Coordinates of C-alpha atoms and ligand atoms in Angstrom, one line a residue:
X9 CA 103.4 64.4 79.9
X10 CA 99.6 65.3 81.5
X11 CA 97.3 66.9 79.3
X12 CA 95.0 69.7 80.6
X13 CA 92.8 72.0 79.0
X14 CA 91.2 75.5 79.4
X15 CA 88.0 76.2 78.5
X16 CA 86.2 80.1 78.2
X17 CA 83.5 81.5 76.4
X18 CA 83.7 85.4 76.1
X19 CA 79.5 85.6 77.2
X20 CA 80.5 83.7 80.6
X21 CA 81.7 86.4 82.6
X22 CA 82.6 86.4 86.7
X23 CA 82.9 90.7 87.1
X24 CA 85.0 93.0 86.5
X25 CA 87.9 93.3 88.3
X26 CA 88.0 96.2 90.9
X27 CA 91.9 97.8 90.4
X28 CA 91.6 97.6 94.7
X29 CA 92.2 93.7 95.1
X30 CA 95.5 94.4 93.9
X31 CA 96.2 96.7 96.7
X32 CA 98.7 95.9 100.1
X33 CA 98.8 96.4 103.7
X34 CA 101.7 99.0 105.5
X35 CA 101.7 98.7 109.4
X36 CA 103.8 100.5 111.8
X37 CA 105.3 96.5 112.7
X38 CA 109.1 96.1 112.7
X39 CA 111.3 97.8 109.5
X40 CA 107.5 98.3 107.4
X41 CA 107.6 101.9 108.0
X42 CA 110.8 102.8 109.6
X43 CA 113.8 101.9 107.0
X44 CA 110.9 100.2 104.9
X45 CA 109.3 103.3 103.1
X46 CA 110.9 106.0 105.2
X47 CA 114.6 107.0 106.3
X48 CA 115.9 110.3 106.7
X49 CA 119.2 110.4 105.7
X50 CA 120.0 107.3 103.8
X51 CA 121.1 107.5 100.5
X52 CA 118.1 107.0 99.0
X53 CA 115.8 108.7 101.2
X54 CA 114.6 112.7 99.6
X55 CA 113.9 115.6 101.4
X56 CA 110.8 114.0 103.1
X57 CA 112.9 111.1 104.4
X58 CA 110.3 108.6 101.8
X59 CA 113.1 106.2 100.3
X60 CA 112.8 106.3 96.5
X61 CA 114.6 103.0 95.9
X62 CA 111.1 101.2 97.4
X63 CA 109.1 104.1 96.1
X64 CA 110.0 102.7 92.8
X65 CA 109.3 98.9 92.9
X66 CA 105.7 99.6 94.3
X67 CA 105.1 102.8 92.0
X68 CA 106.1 99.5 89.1
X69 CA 103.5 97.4 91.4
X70 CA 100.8 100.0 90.6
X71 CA 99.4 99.6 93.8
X72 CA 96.2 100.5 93.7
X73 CA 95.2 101.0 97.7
X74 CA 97.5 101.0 101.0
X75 CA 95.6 99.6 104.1
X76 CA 97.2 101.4 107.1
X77 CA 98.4 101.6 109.9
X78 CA 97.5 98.3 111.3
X79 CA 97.1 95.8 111.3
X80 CA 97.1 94.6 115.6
X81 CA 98.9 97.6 115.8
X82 CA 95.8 99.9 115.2
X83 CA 94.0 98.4 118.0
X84 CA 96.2 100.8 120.6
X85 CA 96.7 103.7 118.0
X86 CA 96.3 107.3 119.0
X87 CA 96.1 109.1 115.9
X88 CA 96.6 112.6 117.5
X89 CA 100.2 111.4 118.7
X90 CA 101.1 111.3 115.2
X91 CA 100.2 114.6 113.5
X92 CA 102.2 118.4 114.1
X93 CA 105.4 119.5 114.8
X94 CA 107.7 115.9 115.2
X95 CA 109.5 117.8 118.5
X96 CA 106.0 117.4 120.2
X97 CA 105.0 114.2 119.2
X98 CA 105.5 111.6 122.2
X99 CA 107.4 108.6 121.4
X100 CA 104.5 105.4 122.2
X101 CA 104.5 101.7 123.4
X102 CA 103.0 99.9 120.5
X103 CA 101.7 96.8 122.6
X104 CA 100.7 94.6 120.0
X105 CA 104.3 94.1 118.7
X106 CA 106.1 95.2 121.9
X107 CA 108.3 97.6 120.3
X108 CA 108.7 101.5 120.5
X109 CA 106.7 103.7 117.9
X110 CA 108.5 106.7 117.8
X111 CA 105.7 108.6 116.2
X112 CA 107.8 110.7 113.5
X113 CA 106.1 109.4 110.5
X114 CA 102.7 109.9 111.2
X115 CA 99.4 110.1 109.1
X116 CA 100.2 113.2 107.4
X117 CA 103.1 111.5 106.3
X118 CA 101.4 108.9 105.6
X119 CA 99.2 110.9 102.9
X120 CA 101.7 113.2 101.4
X121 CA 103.7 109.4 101.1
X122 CA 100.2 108.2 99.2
X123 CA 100.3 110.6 96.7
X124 CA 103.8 110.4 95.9
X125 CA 103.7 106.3 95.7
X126 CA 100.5 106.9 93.3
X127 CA 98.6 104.7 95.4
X128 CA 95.2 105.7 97.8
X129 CA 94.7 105.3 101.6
X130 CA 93.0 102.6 103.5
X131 CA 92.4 103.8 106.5
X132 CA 92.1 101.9 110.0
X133 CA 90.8 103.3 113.1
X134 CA 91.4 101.9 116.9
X135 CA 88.5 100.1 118.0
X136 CA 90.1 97.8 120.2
X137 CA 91.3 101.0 123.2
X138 CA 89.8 103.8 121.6
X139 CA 86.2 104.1 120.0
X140 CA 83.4 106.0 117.7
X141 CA 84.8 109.5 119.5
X142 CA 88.3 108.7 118.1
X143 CA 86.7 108.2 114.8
X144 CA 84.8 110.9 114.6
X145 CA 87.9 113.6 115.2
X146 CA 90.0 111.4 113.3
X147 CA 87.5 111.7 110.1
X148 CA 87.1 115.1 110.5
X149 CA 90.7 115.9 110.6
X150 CA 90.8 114.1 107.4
X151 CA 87.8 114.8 105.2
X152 CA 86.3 118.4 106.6
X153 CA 87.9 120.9 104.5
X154 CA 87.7 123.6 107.3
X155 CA 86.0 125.6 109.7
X156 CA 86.2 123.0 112.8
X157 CA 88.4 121.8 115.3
X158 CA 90.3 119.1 113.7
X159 CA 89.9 120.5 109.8
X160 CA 91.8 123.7 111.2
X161 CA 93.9 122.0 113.3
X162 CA 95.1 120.0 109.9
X163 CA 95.3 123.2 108.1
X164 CA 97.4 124.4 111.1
X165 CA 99.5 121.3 110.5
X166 CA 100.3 122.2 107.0
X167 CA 97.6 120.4 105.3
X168 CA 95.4 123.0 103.2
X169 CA 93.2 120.6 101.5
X170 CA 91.7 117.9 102.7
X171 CA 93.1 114.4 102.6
X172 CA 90.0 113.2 101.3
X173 CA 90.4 109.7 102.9
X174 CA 87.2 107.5 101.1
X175 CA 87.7 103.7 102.7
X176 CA 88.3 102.9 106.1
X177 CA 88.4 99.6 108.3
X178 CA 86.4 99.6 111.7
X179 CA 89.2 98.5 113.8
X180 CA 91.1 95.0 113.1
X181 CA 90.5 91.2 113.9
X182 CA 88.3 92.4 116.3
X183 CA 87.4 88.6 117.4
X184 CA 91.3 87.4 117.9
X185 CA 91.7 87.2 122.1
X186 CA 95.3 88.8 121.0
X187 CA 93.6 91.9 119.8
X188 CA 94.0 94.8 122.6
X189 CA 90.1 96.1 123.3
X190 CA 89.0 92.4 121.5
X191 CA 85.4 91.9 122.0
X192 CA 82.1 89.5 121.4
X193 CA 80.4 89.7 118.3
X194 CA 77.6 91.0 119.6
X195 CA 79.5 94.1 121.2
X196 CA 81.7 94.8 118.1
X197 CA 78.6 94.5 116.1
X198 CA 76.7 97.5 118.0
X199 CA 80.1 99.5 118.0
X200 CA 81.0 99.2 114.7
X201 CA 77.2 99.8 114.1
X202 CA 77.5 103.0 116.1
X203 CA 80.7 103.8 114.6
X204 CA 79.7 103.6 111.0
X205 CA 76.7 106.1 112.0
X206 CA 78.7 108.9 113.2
X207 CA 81.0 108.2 110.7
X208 CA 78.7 108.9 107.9
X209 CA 77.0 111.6 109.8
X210 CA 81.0 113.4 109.2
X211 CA 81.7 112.3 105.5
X212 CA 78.8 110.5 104.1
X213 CA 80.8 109.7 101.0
X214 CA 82.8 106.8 103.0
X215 CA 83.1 103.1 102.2
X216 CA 83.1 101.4 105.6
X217 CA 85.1 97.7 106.0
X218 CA 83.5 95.5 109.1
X219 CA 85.7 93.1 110.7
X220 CA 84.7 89.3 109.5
X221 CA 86.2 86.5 112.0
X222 CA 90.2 86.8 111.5
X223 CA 90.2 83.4 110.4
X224 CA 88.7 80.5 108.9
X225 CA 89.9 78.0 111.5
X226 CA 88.0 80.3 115.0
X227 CA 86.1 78.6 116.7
X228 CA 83.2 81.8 116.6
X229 CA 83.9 81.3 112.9
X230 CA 80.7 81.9 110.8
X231 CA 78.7 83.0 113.9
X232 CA 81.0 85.8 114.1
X233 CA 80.3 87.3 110.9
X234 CA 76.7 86.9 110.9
X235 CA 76.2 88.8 114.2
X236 CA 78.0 91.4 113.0
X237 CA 76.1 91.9 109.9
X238 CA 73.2 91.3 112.2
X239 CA 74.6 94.7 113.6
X240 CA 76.1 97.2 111.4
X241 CA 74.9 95.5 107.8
X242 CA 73.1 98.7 106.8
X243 CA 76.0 101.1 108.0
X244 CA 79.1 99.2 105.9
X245 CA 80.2 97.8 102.3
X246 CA 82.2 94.8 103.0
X247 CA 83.5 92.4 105.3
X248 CA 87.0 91.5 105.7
X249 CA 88.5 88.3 105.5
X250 CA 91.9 87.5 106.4
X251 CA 94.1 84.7 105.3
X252 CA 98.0 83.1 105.8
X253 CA 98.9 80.1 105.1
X254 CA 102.0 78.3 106.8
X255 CA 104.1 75.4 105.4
X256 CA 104.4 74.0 108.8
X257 CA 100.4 73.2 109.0
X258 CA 101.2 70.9 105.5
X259 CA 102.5 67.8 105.3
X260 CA 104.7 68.6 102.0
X261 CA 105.3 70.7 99.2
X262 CA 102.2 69.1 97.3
X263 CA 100.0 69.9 100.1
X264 CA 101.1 73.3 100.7
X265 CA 100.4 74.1 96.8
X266 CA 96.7 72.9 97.3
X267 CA 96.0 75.5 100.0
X268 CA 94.3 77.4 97.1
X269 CA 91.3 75.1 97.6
X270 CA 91.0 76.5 101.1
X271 CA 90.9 80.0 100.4
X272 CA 88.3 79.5 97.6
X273 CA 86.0 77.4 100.1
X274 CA 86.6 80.3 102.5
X275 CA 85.4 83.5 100.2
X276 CA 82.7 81.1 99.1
X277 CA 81.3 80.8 103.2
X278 CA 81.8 84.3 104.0
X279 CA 79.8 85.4 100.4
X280 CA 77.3 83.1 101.7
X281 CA 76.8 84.2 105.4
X282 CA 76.7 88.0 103.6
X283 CA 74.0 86.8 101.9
X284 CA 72.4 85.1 104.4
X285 CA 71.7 87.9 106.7
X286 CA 70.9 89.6 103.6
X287 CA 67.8 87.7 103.2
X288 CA 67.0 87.5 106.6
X289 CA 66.9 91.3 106.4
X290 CA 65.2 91.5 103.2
X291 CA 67.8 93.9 102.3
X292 CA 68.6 95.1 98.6
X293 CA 72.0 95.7 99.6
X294 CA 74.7 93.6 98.7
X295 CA 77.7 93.2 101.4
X296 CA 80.9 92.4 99.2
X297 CA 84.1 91.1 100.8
X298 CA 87.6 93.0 101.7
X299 CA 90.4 90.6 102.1
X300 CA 92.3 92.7 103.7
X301 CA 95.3 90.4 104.9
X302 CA 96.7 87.6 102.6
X303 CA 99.9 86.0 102.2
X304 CA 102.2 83.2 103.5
X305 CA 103.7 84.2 106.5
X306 CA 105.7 81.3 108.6
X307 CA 109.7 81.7 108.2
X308 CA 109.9 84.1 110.7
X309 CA 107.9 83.3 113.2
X310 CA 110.5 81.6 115.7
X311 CA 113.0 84.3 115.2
X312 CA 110.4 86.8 116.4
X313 CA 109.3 85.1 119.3
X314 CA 112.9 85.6 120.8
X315 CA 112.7 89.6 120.2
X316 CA 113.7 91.8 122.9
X317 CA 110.7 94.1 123.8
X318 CA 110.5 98.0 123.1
X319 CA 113.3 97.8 120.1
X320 CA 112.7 100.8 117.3
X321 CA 112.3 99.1 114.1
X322 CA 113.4 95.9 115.1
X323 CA 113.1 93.4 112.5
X324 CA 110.0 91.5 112.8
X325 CA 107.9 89.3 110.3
X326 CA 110.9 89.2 107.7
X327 CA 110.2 86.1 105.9
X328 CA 112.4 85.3 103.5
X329 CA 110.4 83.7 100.7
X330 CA 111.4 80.9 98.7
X331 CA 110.2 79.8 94.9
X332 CA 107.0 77.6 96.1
X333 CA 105.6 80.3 98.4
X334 CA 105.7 82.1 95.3
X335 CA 103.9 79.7 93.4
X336 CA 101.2 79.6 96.5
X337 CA 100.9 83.5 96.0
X338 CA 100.3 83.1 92.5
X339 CA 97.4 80.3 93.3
X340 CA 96.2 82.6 95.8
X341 CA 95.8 85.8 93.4
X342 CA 93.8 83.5 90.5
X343 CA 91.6 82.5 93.8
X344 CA 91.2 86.1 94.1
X345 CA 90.3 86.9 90.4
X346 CA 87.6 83.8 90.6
X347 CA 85.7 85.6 93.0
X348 CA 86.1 89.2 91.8
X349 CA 82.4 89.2 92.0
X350 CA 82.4 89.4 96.1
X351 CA 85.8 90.1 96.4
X352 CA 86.4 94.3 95.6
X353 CA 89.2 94.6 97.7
X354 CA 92.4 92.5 99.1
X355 CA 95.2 93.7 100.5
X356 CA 99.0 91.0 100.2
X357 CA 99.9 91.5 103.7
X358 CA 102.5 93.4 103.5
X359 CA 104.5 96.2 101.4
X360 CA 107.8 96.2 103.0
X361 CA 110.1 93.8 104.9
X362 CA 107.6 92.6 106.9
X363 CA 106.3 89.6 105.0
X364 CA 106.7 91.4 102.3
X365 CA 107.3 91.3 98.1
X366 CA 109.8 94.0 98.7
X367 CA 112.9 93.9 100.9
X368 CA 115.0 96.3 102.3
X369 CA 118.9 97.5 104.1
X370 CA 120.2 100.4 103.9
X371 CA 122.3 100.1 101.0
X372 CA 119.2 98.6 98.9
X373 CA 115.9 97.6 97.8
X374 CA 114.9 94.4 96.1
X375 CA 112.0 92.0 94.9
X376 CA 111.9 88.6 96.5
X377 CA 109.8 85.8 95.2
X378 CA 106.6 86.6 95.8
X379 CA 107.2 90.2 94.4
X380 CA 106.5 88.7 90.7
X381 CA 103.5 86.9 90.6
X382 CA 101.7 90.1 92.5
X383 CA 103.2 91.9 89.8
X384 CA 101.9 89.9 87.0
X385 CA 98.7 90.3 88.8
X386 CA 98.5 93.9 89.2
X387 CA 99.5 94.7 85.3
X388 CA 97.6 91.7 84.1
X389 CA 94.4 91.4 86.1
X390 CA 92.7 94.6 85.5
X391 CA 89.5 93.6 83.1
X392 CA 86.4 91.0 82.9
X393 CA 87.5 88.1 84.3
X394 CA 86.0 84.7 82.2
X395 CA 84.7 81.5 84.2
X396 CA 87.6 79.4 83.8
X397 CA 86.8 75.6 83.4
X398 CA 89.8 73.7 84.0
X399 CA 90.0 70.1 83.1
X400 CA 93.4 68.5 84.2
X401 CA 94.1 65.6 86.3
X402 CA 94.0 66.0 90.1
X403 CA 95.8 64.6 92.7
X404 CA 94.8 64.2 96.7
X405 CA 97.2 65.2 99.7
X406 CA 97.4 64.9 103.5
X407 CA 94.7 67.9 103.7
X408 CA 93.2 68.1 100.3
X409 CA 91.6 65.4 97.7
X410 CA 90.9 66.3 94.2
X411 CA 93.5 68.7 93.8
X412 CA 93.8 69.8 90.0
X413 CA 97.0 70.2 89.0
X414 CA 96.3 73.3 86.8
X415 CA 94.9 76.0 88.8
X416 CA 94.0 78.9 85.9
X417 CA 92.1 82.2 85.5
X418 CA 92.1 84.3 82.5
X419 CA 90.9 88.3 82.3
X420 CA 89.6 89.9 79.2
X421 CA 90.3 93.5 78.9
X422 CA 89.4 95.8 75.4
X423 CA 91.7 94.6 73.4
X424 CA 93.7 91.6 75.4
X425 CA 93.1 88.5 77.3
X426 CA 95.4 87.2 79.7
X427 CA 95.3 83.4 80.8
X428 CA 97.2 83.0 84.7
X429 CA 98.1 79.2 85.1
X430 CA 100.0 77.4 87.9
X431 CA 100.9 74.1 87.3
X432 CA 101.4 72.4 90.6
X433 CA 102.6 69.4 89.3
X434 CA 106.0 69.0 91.0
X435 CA 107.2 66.7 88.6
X436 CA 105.9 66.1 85.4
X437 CA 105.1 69.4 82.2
X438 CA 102.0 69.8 81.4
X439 CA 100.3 69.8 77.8
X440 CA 97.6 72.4 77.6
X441 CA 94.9 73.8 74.9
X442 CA 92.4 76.3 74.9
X443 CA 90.0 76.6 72.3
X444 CA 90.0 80.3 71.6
X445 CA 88.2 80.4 67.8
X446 CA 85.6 82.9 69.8
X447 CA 88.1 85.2 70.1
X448 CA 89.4 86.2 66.9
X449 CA 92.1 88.4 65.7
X450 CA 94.5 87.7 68.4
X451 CA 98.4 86.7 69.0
X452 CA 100.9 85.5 71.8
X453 CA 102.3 88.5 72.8
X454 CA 103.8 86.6 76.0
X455 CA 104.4 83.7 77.7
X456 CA 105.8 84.6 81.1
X457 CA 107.0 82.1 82.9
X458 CA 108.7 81.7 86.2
X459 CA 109.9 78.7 87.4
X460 CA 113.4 76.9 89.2
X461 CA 115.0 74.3 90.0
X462 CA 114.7 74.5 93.4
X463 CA 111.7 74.8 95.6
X464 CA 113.8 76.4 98.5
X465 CA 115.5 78.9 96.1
X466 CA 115.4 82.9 97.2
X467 CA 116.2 86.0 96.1
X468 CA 119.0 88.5 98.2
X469 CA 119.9 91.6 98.2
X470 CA 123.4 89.6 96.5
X471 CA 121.3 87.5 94.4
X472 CA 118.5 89.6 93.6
X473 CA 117.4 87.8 90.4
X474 CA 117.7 84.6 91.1
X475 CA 114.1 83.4 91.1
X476 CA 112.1 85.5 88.6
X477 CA 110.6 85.3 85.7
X478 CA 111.4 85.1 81.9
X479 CA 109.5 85.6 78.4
X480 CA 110.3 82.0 78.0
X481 CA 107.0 80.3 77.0
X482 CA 106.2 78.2 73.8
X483 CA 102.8 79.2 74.3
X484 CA 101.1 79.4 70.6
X485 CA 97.6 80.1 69.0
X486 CA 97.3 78.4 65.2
X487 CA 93.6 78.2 63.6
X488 CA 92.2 80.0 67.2
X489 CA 93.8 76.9 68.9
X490 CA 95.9 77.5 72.0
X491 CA 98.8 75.4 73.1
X492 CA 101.6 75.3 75.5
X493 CA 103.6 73.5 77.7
X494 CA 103.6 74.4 81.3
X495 CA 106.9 73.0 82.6
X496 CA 106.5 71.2 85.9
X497 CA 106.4 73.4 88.9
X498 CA 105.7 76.8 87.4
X499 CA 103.5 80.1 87.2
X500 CA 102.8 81.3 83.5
X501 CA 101.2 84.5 82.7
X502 CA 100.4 83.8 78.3
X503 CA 99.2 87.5 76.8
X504 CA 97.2 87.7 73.8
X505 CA 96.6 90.6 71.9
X506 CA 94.8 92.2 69.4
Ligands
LIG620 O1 100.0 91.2 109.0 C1 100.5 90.9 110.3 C2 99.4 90.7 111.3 O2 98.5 89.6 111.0 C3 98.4 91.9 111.4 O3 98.8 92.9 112.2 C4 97.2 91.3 112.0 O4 96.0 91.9 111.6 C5 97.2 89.8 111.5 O5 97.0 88.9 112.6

């Protein structure tokens, strides 16, 4: 059996985690919206039509912040469509997913949704057709209590108080030539500049998110996001990232686990460029980072390129996950935790059936794979996260070399620290320890651990449970020594308490 080991001290601390990098991502994109979170008339569905079978499972996700409503689909948004009487609202080509947007759940909707899911918006505006006008009208509808145009037209709506909306992205992938109204860096930089300004000058209270590059692998990568900043650095908070990984881009199981090491090396550039033009400005500020799109997303990515066009809530992006994109999520959330001294915000892309922890039909709602580690995450990863030294033995891949096969993170909150482990060893258990005599007065109060058989194993809506976790753990603490075995192939979660 390997042997790996843990090492913490209490004084060396990362951050604190901020609650929002365990929030999601909603778009108006295939069954998301319609069916996902909203369906008049099915059984589940109350008298708003908000279905309270998927209200439940993210209400048990405590999800801190929704991004919304795109996503590529924000890019042609026309937030006036959306809001008033349904009868008048006009039915819209979304042209980023070529499918009809019907317009009957809207951002009203949206907000009254919100506040019944216990979660807080994360707003989007259209910068790809639309610009700092729209944003302006759109802010004020949202954050001026009354007395103007688009305050009283929201009271008019049925909206008394205002929706109080505090984050908001300045459009999407604004670099990505599939973006409608995609532009240089240069001219997203002066318009999100320009945005930002007469955004504050409604509701100075905002945080504003700046589009980084959409991905690691542009070729404007880098140069992207330091014109940007170049721009709009004094007018916003953060600057997104984005992030999906793809089995089909690996060679193998092995390799696919190891994509951790990419998304690490990728937060680490983008802090870096922040804090590059940082210094060039010889700012005090601090730009922290909004990865605002994560997740695997690959399974259904042939289906969907088949799709008839202009479909209502066709369904699009409904991978299916299996056990090891799980474990990938789960390496990807302790990626997230490492950095929660840049990283404030992420968003697992997405909520609802489209690559998504929760599925739906109309007779159900279930969790698939992914569903748990996020989970674990969210309940678990709220405190001071400790630098995690891992020592374990490492293996190389087709894309990767020096791959440990324990990936681990543990948070320390008043009176509980939790240690998150993957062991990406596909074939052998794994023997760890953690001296923990700093830490005194604590127990095992779990050892979660989720792991099968099969690496292609899913969950249905007939077979719900057939990857998830269990309390199943030998994980023990004798003399402030930890042990456990981490069975080959598996995500733990061990809790001690006080
Ligand atoms: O989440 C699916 C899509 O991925 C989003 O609409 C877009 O921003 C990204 O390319």
């Amino acid at each position: 059996m390997k042997k790996g080991r843990i090492i913490l001290d209490r004084d060396y601390q990362v951050a604190k985690t901020d609650p929002r990098i365990f929030g999601s991502f909603l778009e108006h994109l295939g069954r998301a919206v319609y069916e996902g979170i909203y369906q008049p008339g099915n059984k589940f569905a109350d008298e708003n039509g908000f279905r309270q079978d998927t209200m439940a499972l993210i209400r048990e996700l405590n999800v801190p912040v929704v991004r919304y409503p795109g996503g590529n689909f924000v890019s042609n948004y026309n937030w006036e469509d959306t809001v008033g009487p349904r009868e008048n609202r006009p039915a819209r080509l979304d042209l980023a997913w070529r499918t009809m947007e019907p317009n009957t759940f809207g951002l009203d909707e949206f907000m009254d949704w919100c506040r019944a899911a216990n979660t807080s918006p994360m707003m989007a505006i259209n910068l790809g057709t639309r610009g700092a006008e729209q944003a302006r009208d759109v802010i004020e509808y949202c954050n001026i209590e009354k007395g103007s145009k688009f305050s009283d037209l929201r009271r008019k709506y049925g909206h008394e108080k205002p929706h109080n909306i505090r984050l908001w992205c300045l459009g999407n992938e604004m670099d990505g030539p599939w973006q409608m109204g995609a532009k240089t860096a240069a001219e997203y930089g002066r318009l999100a500049e320009e945005t930002a300004k007469i955004m504050r000058g409604v509701d100075p209270t905002i945080e504003l998110v700046a589009c980084g590059s959409c991905g690691v692998g542009m070729k404007t990568f880098g140069t992207w996001d330091a014109t940007v900043l170049d721009h709009c650095y004094d007018y916003v908070d953060y600057l997104s990232m984005h992030q999906y990984f793809d089995l089909t881009q690996n060679a193998d199981a092995k390799d696919f686990l190891a994509n951790t090491l990419s998304m690490d090396a990728f937060i680490s550039s983008v802090a870096s460029i922040c804090d590059y033009v940082k210094a060039v400005k010889h700012s005090k500020k601090t730009i922290n980072i909004s990865f605002d799109e994560w997740n695997v997303w690959y399974h259904s990515k042939a289906a969907d390129a088949k799709r008839e066009p202009w479909c209502l809530a066709p369904p699009l992006l409904e991978d299916i996950y299996t056990f090891m994109d799980a474990l990938l999520v789960g390496g990807m959330l302790i990626t997230l935790l490492k950095h929660a001294d840049r990283v404030k915000i992420a968003c697992l892309a997405q909520l609802v059936n489209v690559i998504a922890p929760i599925m739906t039909s109309d007779t159900g709602a279930w969790r698939q794979t992914i569903y748990w580690p996020y989970l674990h995450a969210s309940l678990y990863g709220r405190g001071t996260v400790l630098q995690t030294l891992v020592d374990s033995p490492k293996y190389d891949s087709a894309n990767y070399t020096d791959v440990p096969y324990l990936d681990s993170v543990a948070v320390m909150d008043e009176d509980r620290i939790t240690i998150f482990a993957l062991n990406r060893d596909l074939e052998e258990d794994m023997e760890i320890s953690c001296d923990l005599r700093q830490f005194a007065g604590y127990h095992v109060a779990r050892h979660i651990v989720m792991t099968h058989d099969d690496l292609e194993a899913i969950n249905t809506e007939a077979n719900p449970d057939n990857v998830a976790p269990a309390d199943g753990g030998n994980a023990a603490l004798q003399d402030g020594k930890l042990s456990a075995v981490l069975g080959k192939k598996s995500w733990n979660v061990i809790v001690l308490e006080k």
